[in-house]
mmCIF file of C-alpha atoms in Angstrom:
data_model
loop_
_atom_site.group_PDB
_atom_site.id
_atom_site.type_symbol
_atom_site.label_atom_id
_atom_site.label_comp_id
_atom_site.label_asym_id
_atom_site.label_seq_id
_atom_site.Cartn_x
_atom_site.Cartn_y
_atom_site.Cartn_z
ATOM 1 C CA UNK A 23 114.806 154.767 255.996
ATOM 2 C CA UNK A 24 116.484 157.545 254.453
ATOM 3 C CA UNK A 25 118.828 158.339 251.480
ATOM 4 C CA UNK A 26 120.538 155.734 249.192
ATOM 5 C CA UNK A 27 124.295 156.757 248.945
ATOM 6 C CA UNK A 28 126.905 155.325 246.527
ATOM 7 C CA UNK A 29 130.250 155.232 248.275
ATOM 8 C CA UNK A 30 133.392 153.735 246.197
ATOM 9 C CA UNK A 31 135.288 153.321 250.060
ATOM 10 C CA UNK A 32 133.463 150.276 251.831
ATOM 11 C CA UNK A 33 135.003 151.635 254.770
ATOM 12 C CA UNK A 34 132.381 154.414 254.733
ATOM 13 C CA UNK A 35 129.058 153.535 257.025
ATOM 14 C CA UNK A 36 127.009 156.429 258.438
ATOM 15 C CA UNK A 37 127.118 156.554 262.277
ATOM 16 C CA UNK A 38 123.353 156.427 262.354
ATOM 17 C CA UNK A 39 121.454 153.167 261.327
ATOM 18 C CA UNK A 40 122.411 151.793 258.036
ATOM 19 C CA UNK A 41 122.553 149.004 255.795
ATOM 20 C CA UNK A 42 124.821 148.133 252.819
ATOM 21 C CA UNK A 43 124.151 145.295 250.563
ATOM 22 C CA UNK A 44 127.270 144.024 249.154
ATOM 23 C CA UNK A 45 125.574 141.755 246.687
ATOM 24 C CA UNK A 46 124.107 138.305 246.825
ATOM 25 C CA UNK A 47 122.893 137.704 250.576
ATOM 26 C CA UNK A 48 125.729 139.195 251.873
ATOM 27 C CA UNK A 49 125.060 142.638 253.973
ATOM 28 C CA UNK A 50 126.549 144.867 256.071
ATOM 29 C CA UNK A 51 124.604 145.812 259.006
ATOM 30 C CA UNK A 52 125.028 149.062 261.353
ATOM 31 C CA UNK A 53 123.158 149.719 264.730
ATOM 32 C CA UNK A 54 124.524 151.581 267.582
ATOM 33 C CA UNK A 55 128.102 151.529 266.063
ATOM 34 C CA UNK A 56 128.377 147.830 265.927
ATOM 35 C CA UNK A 57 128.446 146.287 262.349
ATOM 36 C CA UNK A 58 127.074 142.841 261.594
ATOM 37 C CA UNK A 59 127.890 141.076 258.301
ATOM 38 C CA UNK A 60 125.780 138.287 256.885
ATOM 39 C CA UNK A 61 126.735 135.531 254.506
ATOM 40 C CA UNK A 62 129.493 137.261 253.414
ATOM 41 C CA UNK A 63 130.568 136.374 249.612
ATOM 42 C CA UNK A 64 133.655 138.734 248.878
ATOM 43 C CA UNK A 65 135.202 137.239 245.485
ATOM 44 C CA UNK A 66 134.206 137.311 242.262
ATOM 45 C CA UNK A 67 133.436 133.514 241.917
ATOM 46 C CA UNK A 68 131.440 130.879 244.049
ATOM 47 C CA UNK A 69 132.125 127.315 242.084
ATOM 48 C CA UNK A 70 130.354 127.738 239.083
ATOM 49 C CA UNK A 71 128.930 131.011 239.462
ATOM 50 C CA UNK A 72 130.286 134.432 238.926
ATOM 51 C CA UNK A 73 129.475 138.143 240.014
ATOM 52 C CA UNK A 74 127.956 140.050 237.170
ATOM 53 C CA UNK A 75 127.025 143.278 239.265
ATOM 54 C CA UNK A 76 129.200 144.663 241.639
ATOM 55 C CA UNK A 77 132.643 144.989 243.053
ATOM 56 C CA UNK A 78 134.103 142.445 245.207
ATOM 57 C CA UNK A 79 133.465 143.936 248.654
ATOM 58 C CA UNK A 80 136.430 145.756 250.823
ATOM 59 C CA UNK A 81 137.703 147.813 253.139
ATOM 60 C CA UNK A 82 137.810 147.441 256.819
ATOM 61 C CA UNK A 83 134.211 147.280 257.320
ATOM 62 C CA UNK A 84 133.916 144.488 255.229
ATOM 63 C CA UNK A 85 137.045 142.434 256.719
ATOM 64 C CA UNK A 86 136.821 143.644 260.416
ATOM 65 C CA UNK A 87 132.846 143.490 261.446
ATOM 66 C CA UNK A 88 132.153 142.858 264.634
ATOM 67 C CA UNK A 89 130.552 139.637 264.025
ATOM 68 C CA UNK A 90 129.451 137.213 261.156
ATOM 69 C CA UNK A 91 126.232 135.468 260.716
ATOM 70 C CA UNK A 92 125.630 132.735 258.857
ATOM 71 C CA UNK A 93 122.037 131.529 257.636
ATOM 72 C CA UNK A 94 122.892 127.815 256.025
ATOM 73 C CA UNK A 95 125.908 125.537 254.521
ATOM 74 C CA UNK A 96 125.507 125.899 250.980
ATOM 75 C CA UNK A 97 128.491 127.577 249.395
ATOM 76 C CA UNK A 98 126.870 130.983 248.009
ATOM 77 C CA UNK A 99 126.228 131.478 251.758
ATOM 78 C CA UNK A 100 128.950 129.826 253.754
ATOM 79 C CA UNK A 101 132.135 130.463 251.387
ATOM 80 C CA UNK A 102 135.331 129.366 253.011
ATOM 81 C CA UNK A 103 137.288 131.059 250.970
ATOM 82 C CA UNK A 104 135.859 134.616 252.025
ATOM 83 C CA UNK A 105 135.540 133.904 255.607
ATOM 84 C CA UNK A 106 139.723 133.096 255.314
ATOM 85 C CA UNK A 107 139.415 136.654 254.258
ATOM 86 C CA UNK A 108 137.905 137.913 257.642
ATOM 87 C CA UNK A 109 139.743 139.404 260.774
ATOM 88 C CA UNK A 110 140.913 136.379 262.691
ATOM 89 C CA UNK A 111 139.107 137.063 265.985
ATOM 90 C CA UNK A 112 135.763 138.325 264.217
ATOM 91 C CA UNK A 113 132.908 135.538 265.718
ATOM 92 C CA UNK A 114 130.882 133.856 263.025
ATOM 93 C CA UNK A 115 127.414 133.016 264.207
ATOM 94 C CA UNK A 116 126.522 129.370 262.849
ATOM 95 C CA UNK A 117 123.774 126.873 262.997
ATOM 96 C CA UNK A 118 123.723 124.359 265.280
ATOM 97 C CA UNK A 119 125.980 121.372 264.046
ATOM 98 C CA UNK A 120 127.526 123.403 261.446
ATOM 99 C CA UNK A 121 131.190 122.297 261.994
ATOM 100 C CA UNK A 122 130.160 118.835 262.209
ATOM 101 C CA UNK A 123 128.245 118.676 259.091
ATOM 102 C CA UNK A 124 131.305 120.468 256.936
ATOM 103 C CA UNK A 125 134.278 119.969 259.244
ATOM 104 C CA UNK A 126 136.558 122.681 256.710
ATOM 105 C CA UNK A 127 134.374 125.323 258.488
ATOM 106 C CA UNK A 128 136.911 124.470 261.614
ATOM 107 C CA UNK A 129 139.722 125.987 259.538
ATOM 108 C CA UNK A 130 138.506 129.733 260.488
ATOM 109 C CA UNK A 131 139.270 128.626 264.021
ATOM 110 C CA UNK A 132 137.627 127.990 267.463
ATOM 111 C CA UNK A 133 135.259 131.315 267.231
ATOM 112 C CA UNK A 134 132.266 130.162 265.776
ATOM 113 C CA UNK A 135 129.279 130.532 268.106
ATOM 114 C CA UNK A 136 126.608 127.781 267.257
ATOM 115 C CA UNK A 137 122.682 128.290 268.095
ATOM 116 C CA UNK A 138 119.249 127.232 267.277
ATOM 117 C CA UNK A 139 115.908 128.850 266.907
ATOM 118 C CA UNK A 140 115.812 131.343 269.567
ATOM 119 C CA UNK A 141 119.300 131.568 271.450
ATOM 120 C CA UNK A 142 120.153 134.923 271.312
ATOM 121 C CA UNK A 143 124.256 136.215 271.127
ATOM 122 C CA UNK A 144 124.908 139.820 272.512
ATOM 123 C CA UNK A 145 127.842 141.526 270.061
ATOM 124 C CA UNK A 146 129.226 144.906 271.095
ATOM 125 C CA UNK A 147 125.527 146.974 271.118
ATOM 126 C CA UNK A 148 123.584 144.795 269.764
ATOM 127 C CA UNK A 149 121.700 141.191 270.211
ATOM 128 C CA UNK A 150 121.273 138.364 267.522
ATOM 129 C CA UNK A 151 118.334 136.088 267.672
ATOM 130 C CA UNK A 152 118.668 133.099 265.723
ATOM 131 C CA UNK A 153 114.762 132.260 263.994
ATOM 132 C CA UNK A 154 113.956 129.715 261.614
ATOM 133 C CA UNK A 155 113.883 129.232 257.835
ATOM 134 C CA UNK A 156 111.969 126.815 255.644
ATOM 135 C CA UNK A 157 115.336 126.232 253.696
ATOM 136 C CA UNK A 158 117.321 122.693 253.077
ATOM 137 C CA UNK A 159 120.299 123.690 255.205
ATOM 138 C CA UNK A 160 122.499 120.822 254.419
ATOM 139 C CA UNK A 161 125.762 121.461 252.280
ATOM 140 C CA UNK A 162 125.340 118.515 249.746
ATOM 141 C CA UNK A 163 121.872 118.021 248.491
ATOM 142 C CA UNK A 164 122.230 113.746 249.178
ATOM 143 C CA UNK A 165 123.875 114.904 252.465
ATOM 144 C CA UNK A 166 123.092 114.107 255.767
ATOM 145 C CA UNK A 167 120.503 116.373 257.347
ATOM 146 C CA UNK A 168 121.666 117.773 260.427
ATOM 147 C CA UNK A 169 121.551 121.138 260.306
ATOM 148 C CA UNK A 170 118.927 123.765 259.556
ATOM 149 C CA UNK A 171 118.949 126.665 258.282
ATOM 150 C CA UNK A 172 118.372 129.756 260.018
ATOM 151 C CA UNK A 173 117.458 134.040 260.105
ATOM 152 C CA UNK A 174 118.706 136.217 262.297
ATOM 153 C CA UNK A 175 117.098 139.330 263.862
ATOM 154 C CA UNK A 176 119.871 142.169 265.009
ATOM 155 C CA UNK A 177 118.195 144.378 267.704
ATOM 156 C CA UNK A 178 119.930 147.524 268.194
ATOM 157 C CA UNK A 179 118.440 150.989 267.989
ATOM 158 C CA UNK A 180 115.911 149.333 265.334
ATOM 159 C CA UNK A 181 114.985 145.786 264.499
ATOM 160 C CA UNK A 182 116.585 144.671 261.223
ATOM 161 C CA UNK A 183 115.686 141.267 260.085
ATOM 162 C CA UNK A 184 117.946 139.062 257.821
ATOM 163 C CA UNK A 185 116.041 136.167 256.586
ATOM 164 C CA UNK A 186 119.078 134.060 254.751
ATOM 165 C CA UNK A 187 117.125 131.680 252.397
ATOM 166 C CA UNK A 188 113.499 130.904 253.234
ATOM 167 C CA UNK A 189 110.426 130.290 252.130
ATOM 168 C CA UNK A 190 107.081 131.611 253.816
ATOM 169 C CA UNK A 191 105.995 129.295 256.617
ATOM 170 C CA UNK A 192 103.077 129.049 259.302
ATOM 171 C CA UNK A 193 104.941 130.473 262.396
ATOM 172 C CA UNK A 194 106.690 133.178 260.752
ATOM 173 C CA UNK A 195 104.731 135.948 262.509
ATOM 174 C CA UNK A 196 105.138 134.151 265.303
ATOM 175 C CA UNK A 197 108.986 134.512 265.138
ATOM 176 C CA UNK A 198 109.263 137.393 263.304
ATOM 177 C CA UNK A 199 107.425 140.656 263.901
ATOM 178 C CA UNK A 200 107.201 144.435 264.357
ATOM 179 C CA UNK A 201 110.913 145.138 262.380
ATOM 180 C CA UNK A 202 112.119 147.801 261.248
ATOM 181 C CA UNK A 203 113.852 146.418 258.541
ATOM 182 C CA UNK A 204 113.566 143.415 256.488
ATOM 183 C CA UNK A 205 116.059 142.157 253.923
ATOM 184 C CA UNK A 206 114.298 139.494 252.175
ATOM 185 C CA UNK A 207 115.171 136.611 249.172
ATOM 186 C CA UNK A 208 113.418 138.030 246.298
ATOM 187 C CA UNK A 209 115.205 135.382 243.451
ATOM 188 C CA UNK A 210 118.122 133.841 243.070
ATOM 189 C CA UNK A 211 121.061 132.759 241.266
ATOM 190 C CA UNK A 212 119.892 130.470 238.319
ATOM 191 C CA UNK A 213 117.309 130.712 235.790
ATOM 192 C CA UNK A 214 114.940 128.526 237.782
ATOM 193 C CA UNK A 215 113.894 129.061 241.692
ATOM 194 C CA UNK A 216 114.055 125.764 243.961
ATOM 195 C CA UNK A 217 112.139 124.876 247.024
ATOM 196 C CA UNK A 218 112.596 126.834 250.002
ATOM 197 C CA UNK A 219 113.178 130.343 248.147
ATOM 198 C CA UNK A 220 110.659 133.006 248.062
ATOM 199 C CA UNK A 221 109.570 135.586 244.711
ATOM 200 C CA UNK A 222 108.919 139.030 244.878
ATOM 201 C CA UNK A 223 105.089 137.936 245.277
ATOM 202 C CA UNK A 224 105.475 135.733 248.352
ATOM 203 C CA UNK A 225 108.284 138.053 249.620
ATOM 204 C CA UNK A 226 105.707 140.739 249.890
ATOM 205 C CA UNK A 227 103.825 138.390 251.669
ATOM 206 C CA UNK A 228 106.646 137.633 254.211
ATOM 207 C CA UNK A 229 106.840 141.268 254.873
ATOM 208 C CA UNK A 230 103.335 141.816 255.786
ATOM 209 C CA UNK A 231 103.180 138.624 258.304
ATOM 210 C CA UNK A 232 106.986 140.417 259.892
ATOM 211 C CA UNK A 233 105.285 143.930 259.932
ATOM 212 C CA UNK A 234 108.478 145.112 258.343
ATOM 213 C CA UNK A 235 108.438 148.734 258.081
ATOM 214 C CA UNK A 236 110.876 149.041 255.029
ATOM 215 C CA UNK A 237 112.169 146.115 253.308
ATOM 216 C CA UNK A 238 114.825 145.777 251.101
ATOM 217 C CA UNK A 239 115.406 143.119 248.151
ATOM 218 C CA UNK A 240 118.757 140.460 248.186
ATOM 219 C CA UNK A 241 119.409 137.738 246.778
ATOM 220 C CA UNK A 242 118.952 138.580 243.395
ATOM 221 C CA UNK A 243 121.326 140.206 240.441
ATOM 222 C CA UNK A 244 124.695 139.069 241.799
ATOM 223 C CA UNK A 245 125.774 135.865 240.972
ATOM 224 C CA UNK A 246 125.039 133.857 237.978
ATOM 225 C CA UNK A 247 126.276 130.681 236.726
ATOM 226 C CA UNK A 248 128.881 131.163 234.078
ATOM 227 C CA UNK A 249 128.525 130.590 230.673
ATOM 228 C CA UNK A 250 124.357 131.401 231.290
ATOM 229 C CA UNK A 251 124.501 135.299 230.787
ATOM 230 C CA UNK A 252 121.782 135.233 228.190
ATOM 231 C CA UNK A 253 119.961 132.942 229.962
ATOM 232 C CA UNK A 254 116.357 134.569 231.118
ATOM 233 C CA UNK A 255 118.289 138.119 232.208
ATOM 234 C CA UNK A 256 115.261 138.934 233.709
ATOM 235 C CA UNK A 257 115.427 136.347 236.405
ATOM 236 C CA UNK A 258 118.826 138.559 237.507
ATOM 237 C CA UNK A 259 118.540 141.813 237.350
ATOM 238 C CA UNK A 260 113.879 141.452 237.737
ATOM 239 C CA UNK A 261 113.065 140.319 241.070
ATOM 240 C CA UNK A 262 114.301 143.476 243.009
ATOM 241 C CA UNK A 263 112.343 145.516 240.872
ATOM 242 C CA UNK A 264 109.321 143.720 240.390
ATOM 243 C CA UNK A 265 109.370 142.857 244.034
ATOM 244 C CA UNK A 266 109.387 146.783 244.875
ATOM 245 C CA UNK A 267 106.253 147.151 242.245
ATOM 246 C CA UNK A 268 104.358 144.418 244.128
ATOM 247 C CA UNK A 269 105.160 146.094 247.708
ATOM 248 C CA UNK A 270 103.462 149.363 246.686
ATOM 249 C CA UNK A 271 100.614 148.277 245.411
ATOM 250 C CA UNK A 272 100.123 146.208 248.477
ATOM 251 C CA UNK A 273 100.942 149.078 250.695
ATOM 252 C CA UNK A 274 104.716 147.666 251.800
ATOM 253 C CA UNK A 275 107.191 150.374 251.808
ATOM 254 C CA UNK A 276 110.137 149.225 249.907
ATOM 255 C CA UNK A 277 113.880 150.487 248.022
ATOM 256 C CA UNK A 278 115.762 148.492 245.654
ATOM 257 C CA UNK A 279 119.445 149.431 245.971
ATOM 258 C CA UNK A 280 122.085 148.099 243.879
ATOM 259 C CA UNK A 281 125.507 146.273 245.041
ATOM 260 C CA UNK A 282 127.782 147.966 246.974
ATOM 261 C CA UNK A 283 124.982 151.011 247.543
ATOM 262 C CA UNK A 284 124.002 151.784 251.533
ATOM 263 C CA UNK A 285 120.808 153.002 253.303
ATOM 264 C CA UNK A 286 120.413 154.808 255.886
ATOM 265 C CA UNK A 287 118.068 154.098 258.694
#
């Protein structure tokens, strides 16, 4: 990894490697010229929560990638409304079952690409390898369980690993190793942290059983619920930081950027 940059025109990726977190989970991701966005959330309101930190993401980068990966169903990660904001012939990587389990997900048309642990989906210069995630992948919490969730690993010029939402589980290493680049869950978007999340301690843990080589911090200082800005304001803008404290000391090279910022590989 290289230098942070700061760039007010989305449209603006280095040719190189590079990553740009747009906020949340959502993250643009360049190898070999072909740019991968995950979970994209591009307004400033999920339901109940609200972006605090931020712009809403743009520009033709954001709208035009060359594919779409999704980790799980629940709204902060599959949001209709920005995926209606996508390029009509982008491909949207889903879970297996996906458009069974929330049938609206149809509405973005017949280009969604379903998989399980493992498949793999070549786009433009690049492969996608679907691995797992110790996550409730379901929409609804009382709905039915049929799909899980998911991480992706984009293997270009580097490895880059997206992990969506997960927790640290048994075969992780086993999955997941020798990358280049994690982006890992380091909070969330409440005061409290559920089941099937990770903190900056067990994050750090997650990047030692990947091998990452750099890791980055998501999923954290974005969205909050509204009406709860005074709520614990360290459990938004903390995690990144204190995740990047606890990745030194353990000998894990890590950057915290901020939303909308890039890195170059």
């Amino acid at each position: 990894m290289a230098a942070i940059s700061r760039d007010n025109d989305a449209d603006s990726i280095p040719a190189r490697p590079a990553v740009r977190w747009l906020g949340h989970a959502s993250v643009l991701i360049r190898d070999r010229g072909t740019v991968v966005l995950t979970d994209p959330v591009l307004t400033s309101r999920v339901a109940h929560l609200r972006r605090r930190r931020g712009p809403n993401p743009s520009g033709a980068e954001v709208h035009t990638p060359d594919a779409v990966v999704l980790s799980h169903l629940h709204a902060d990660h599959t949001h209709l409304r920005s995926l209606r904001l996508l390029s009509q012939d982008v491909p949207i990587v889903v879970p297996a079952g996906a458009p069974d389990a929330l049938p609206s997900l149809r509405g973005v048309g017949d280009r969604l690409i379903e998989v399980r642990a493992g498949d793999e989906v070549p786009i433009g210069a690049v492969t996608i390898r679907a691995v797992p995630a110790d996550h409730d992948g379901r929409r609804w919490r009382r709905g039915p369980a049929t799909t899980s969730a998911l991480g992706y690993v984009i293997t270009g010029d580097q490895r880059t690993y997206f992990a969506g939402d997960t927790d640290l589980y048994p075969a992780l290493r086993d999955w997941v190793s020798d990358v280049d680049l994690a982006l890992l869950p380091v909070g969330g978007w409440g005061p409290t942290l559920g089941v099937g999340h990770m903190d900056p301690a067990r994050a750090v843990r997650a990047a030692q059983e990947v091998s990452a080589r750099h890791v980055v911090p998501i999923h954290f200082g974005t969205l909050w619920p509204i009406g709860l800005g005074l709520i614990k304001p360290d459990r938004f803008f903390g995690p990144g930081g204190e995740f990047v404290a606890v990745a030194r000391r353990a000998g894990v090279r890590a950057t915290e950027i901020a939303p909308g910022d890039a890195l170059d590989m």
